[in-house]
CSV table of C-alpha atoms and ligand atoms in Angstrom, one decimal:
chain,number,residue,atom,x,y,z
A,1,MET,CA,10.7,13.2,-8.5
A,2,GLU,CA,10.0,10.7,-5.8
A,3,TYR,CA,8.9,7.0,-5.7
A,4,THR,CA,6.6,5.3,-3.2
A,5,LEU,CA,5.2,1.8,-2.7
A,6,SER,CA,1.5,1.3,-2.7
A,7,ILE,CA,-0.5,-1.9,-2.0
A,8,VAL,CA,-4.1,-2.5,-2.7
A,9,LYS,CA,-4.9,-4.8,0.2
A,10,PRO,CA,-6.9,-8.1,0.1
A,11,ASN,CA,-10.3,-6.5,1.0
A,12,ALA,CA,-10.1,-4.0,-1.8
A,13,VAL,CA,-9.0,-6.6,-4.4
A,14,LYS,CA,-11.9,-8.8,-3.2
A,15,LYS,CA,-14.3,-5.8,-3.6
A,16,ASN,CA,-13.1,-5.4,-7.2
A,17,VAL,CA,-12.0,-1.7,-6.8
A,18,ILE,CA,-8.4,-1.9,-8.0
A,19,GLY,CA,-9.3,0.3,-11.0
A,20,LYS,CA,-11.2,2.9,-8.8
A,21,ILE,CA,-8.1,3.1,-6.5
A,22,PHE,CA,-5.8,3.5,-9.5
A,23,ALA,CA,-8.0,6.3,-10.8
A,24,GLN,CA,-7.4,8.2,-7.6
A,25,PHE,CA,-3.6,8.0,-8.2
A,26,GLU,CA,-4.0,9.2,-11.8
A,27,GLN,CA,-6.4,12.0,-10.9
A,28,HIS,CA,-3.8,13.3,-8.4
A,29,GLY,CA,-0.9,13.1,-10.8
A,30,LEU,CA,0.8,9.9,-9.6
A,31,ARG,CA,2.1,7.5,-12.3
A,32,ILE,CA,2.2,3.7,-11.9
A,33,VAL,CA,5.7,2.7,-13.0
A,34,ALA,CA,5.7,-0.9,-11.7
A,35,LEU,CA,2.8,-3.2,-11.0
A,36,LYS,CA,2.1,-6.8,-9.9
A,37,MET,CA,-0.5,-9.0,-8.3
A,38,VAL,CA,0.8,-11.5,-5.7
A,39,GLN,CA,-0.4,-13.4,-2.6
A,40,LEU,CA,2.0,-13.1,0.3
A,41,SER,CA,2.9,-16.1,2.4
A,42,LEU,CA,2.4,-15.5,6.2
A,43,SER,CA,6.2,-15.2,6.6
A,44,ARG,CA,6.6,-12.7,3.8
A,45,ALA,CA,3.8,-10.6,5.3
A,46,GLN,CA,5.5,-10.8,8.7
A,47,ASP,CA,8.8,-9.7,7.1
A,48,PHE,CA,7.1,-6.8,5.2
A,49,TYR,CA,5.5,-5.5,8.5
A,50,CYS,CA,8.5,-6.3,10.8
A,51,GLU,CA,8.6,-2.7,12.1
A,52,HIS,CA,5.2,-3.5,13.8
A,53,ALA,CA,6.3,-6.9,15.3
A,54,GLN,CA,5.8,-5.7,18.8
A,55,LYS,CA,2.4,-4.1,18.2
A,56,PRO,CA,-0.8,-5.8,19.4
A,57,PHE,CA,-2.3,-5.8,15.9
A,58,TYR,CA,0.7,-7.5,14.2
A,59,ASN,CA,-0.6,-11.0,14.0
A,60,LYS,CA,-4.0,-10.0,12.8
A,61,LEU,CA,-2.4,-7.7,10.2
A,62,CYS,CA,-0.1,-10.4,8.9
A,63,ASP,CA,-2.9,-12.9,8.7
A,64,PHE,CA,-5.1,-10.4,6.8
A,65,MET,CA,-2.3,-9.3,4.4
A,66,SER,CA,-1.6,-13.0,3.5
A,67,SER,CA,-5.3,-13.9,3.2
A,68,GLY,CA,-5.7,-13.2,-0.5
A,69,PRO,CA,-4.3,-11.5,-3.6
A,70,ILE,CA,-2.9,-8.0,-3.3
A,71,CYS,CA,-1.9,-5.6,-6.0
A,72,VAL,CA,1.4,-3.8,-5.5
A,73,GLN,CA,2.5,-0.7,-7.3
A,74,VAL,CA,5.4,1.8,-7.5
A,75,LEU,CA,4.0,5.3,-7.8
A,76,GLN,CA,6.1,8.1,-9.3
A,77,GLY,CA,5.5,11.8,-8.8
A,78,VAL,CA,6.6,15.0,-7.2
A,79,ASN,CA,6.4,14.5,-3.5
A,80,ALA,CA,4.9,11.1,-4.2
A,81,ILE,CA,5.3,9.7,-0.6
A,82,GLU,CA,3.4,12.5,1.1
A,83,LEU,CA,0.9,13.0,-1.7
A,84,ASN,CA,0.0,9.3,-1.7
A,85,ARG,CA,-0.5,9.4,2.1
A,86,GLN,CA,-2.9,12.4,1.6
A,87,ILE,CA,-4.8,10.5,-1.2
A,88,MET,CA,-5.0,7.4,1.1
A,89,GLY,CA,-6.4,9.3,4.1
A,90,ALA,CA,-6.1,8.4,7.8
A,91,THR,CA,-5.2,4.8,8.9
A,92,ASP,CA,-8.7,4.4,10.4
A,93,PRO,CA,-11.3,4.7,7.6
A,94,SER,CA,-13.8,6.2,10.1
A,95,GLN,CA,-11.4,9.1,10.7
A,96,ALA,CA,-10.4,9.5,7.1
A,97,GLU,CA,-11.3,12.6,5.2
A,98,ALA,CA,-14.2,12.3,2.7
A,99,GLY,CA,-13.0,11.5,-0.8
A,100,THR,CA,-9.8,9.7,0.4
A,101,ILE,CA,-9.3,6.1,-0.7
A,102,ARG,CA,-9.6,4.8,2.9
A,103,ALA,CA,-12.8,6.7,3.4
A,104,MET,CA,-14.3,5.3,0.2
A,105,TYR,CA,-13.0,1.7,0.2
A,106,GLY,CA,-11.7,0.9,3.8
A,107,ASP,CA,-13.9,-1.5,5.7
A,108,SER,CA,-12.2,-1.2,9.2
A,109,LEU,CA,-9.1,-0.1,10.9
A,110,ASP,CA,-7.3,-3.3,9.9
A,111,GLU,CA,-8.9,-3.8,6.5
A,112,ASN,CA,-8.3,-0.2,5.4
A,113,SER,CA,-7.9,-1.0,1.6
A,114,VAL,CA,-4.4,0.4,0.9
A,115,HIS,CA,-0.8,0.6,2.2
A,116,GLY,CA,1.5,3.5,1.4
A,117,SER,CA,5.2,4.0,2.4
A,118,ASP,CA,5.6,6.7,5.1
A,119,SER,CA,9.1,7.9,4.5
A,120,PRO,CA,11.9,7.9,1.9
A,121,THR,CA,13.7,5.1,3.9
A,122,SER,CA,10.6,2.9,4.1
A,123,ALA,CA,9.8,3.6,0.4
A,124,GLN,CA,13.2,2.4,-0.7
A,125,ARG,CA,13.0,-0.8,1.5
A,126,GLU,CA,9.4,-1.5,0.5
A,127,ILE,CA,10.0,-1.0,-3.3
A,128,GLN,CA,13.0,-3.4,-3.1
A,129,PHE,CA,10.9,-5.9,-1.1
A,130,PHE,CA,8.6,-6.4,-4.1
A,131,PHE,CA,10.5,-5.3,-7.3
A,132,GLU,CA,13.8,-5.8,-9.1
A,133,SER,CA,15.1,-2.6,-10.6
A,134,GLU,CA,14.4,-3.9,-14.2
A,135,GLU,CA,10.7,-4.1,-13.3
A,136,ILE,CA,10.4,-0.4,-12.5
A,137,LEU,CA,9.7,1.4,-15.8
A,138,VAL,CA,10.5,5.0,-15.0
A,139,ARG,CA,9.2,7.5,-17.6
B,1,LIG,O1,-0.9,2.0,7.2
B,1,LIG,P1,-0.5,3.2,8.0
B,1,LIG,O2,0.9,3.6,7.8
B,1,LIG,O3,-1.5,4.3,7.9
B,1,LIG,O4,-0.6,2.7,9.5
B,1,LIG,P2,0.4,1.9,10.5
B,1,LIG,O5,0.4,2.5,11.8
B,1,LIG,O6,1.8,1.8,9.8
B,1,LIG,O7,-0.2,0.5,10.6
B,1,LIG,C1,0.0,-0.5,9.6
B,1,LIG,C2,-1.4,-1.2,9.3
B,1,LIG,O8,-1.7,-1.9,10.5
B,1,LIG,C3,-2.6,-0.2,9.1
B,1,LIG,O9,-2.7,0.2,7.8
B,1,LIG,C4,-3.7,-1.1,9.5
B,1,LIG,O10,-4.1,-2.0,8.5
B,1,LIG,C5,-3.1,-2.0,10.7
B,1,LIG,N1,-3.5,-1.4,12.0
B,1,LIG,C6,-4.4,-2.1,12.8
B,1,LIG,O11,-4.9,-3.1,12.4
B,1,LIG,N2,-4.7,-1.6,14.0
B,1,LIG,C7,-4.1,-0.5,14.5
B,1,LIG,N3,-4.4,-0.1,15.8
B,1,LIG,C8,-3.2,0.2,13.8
B,1,LIG,C9,-2.9,-0.3,12.5
B,2,LIG,MG1,2.7,2.6,8.1
């Protein structure tokens, strides 16, 4: 069993498709075991994405991620990290395979509707960034 952090980004919350995105997780056998809605401050967004601090898109990304409410989940499943990356689709929605979340709900390369951890190390860090262990209701 594996755990991964998922975020429904501000553009998808604004479009009212949280439920449609959750349905994709459920259809592919991932369970939501922790869940919250928050709005990140700019400095929290900068901290979350610190691995990208040197990238040209960092400032725009952090502005966007702090621009409105987000919905954060811990997903549980067999091979959850890689499975969620497959369900999400490619970073650029225009390159994402049909039927993936980013193909369906992404608006642009930056506003691509969802975040998902990309490795066990990042999953552990990102889950701890948002949740206390008592908030994760493993079943
Ligand atoms: O989210 P993912 O792991 O697929 O991509 P990333 O390379 O870790 O980039 C993090 C986020 O930065 C992406 O999801 C995009 O929202 C944004 N990004 C961007 O705005 N412009 C790029 N050229 C690359 C990424
Ligand atoms: Mg990434």
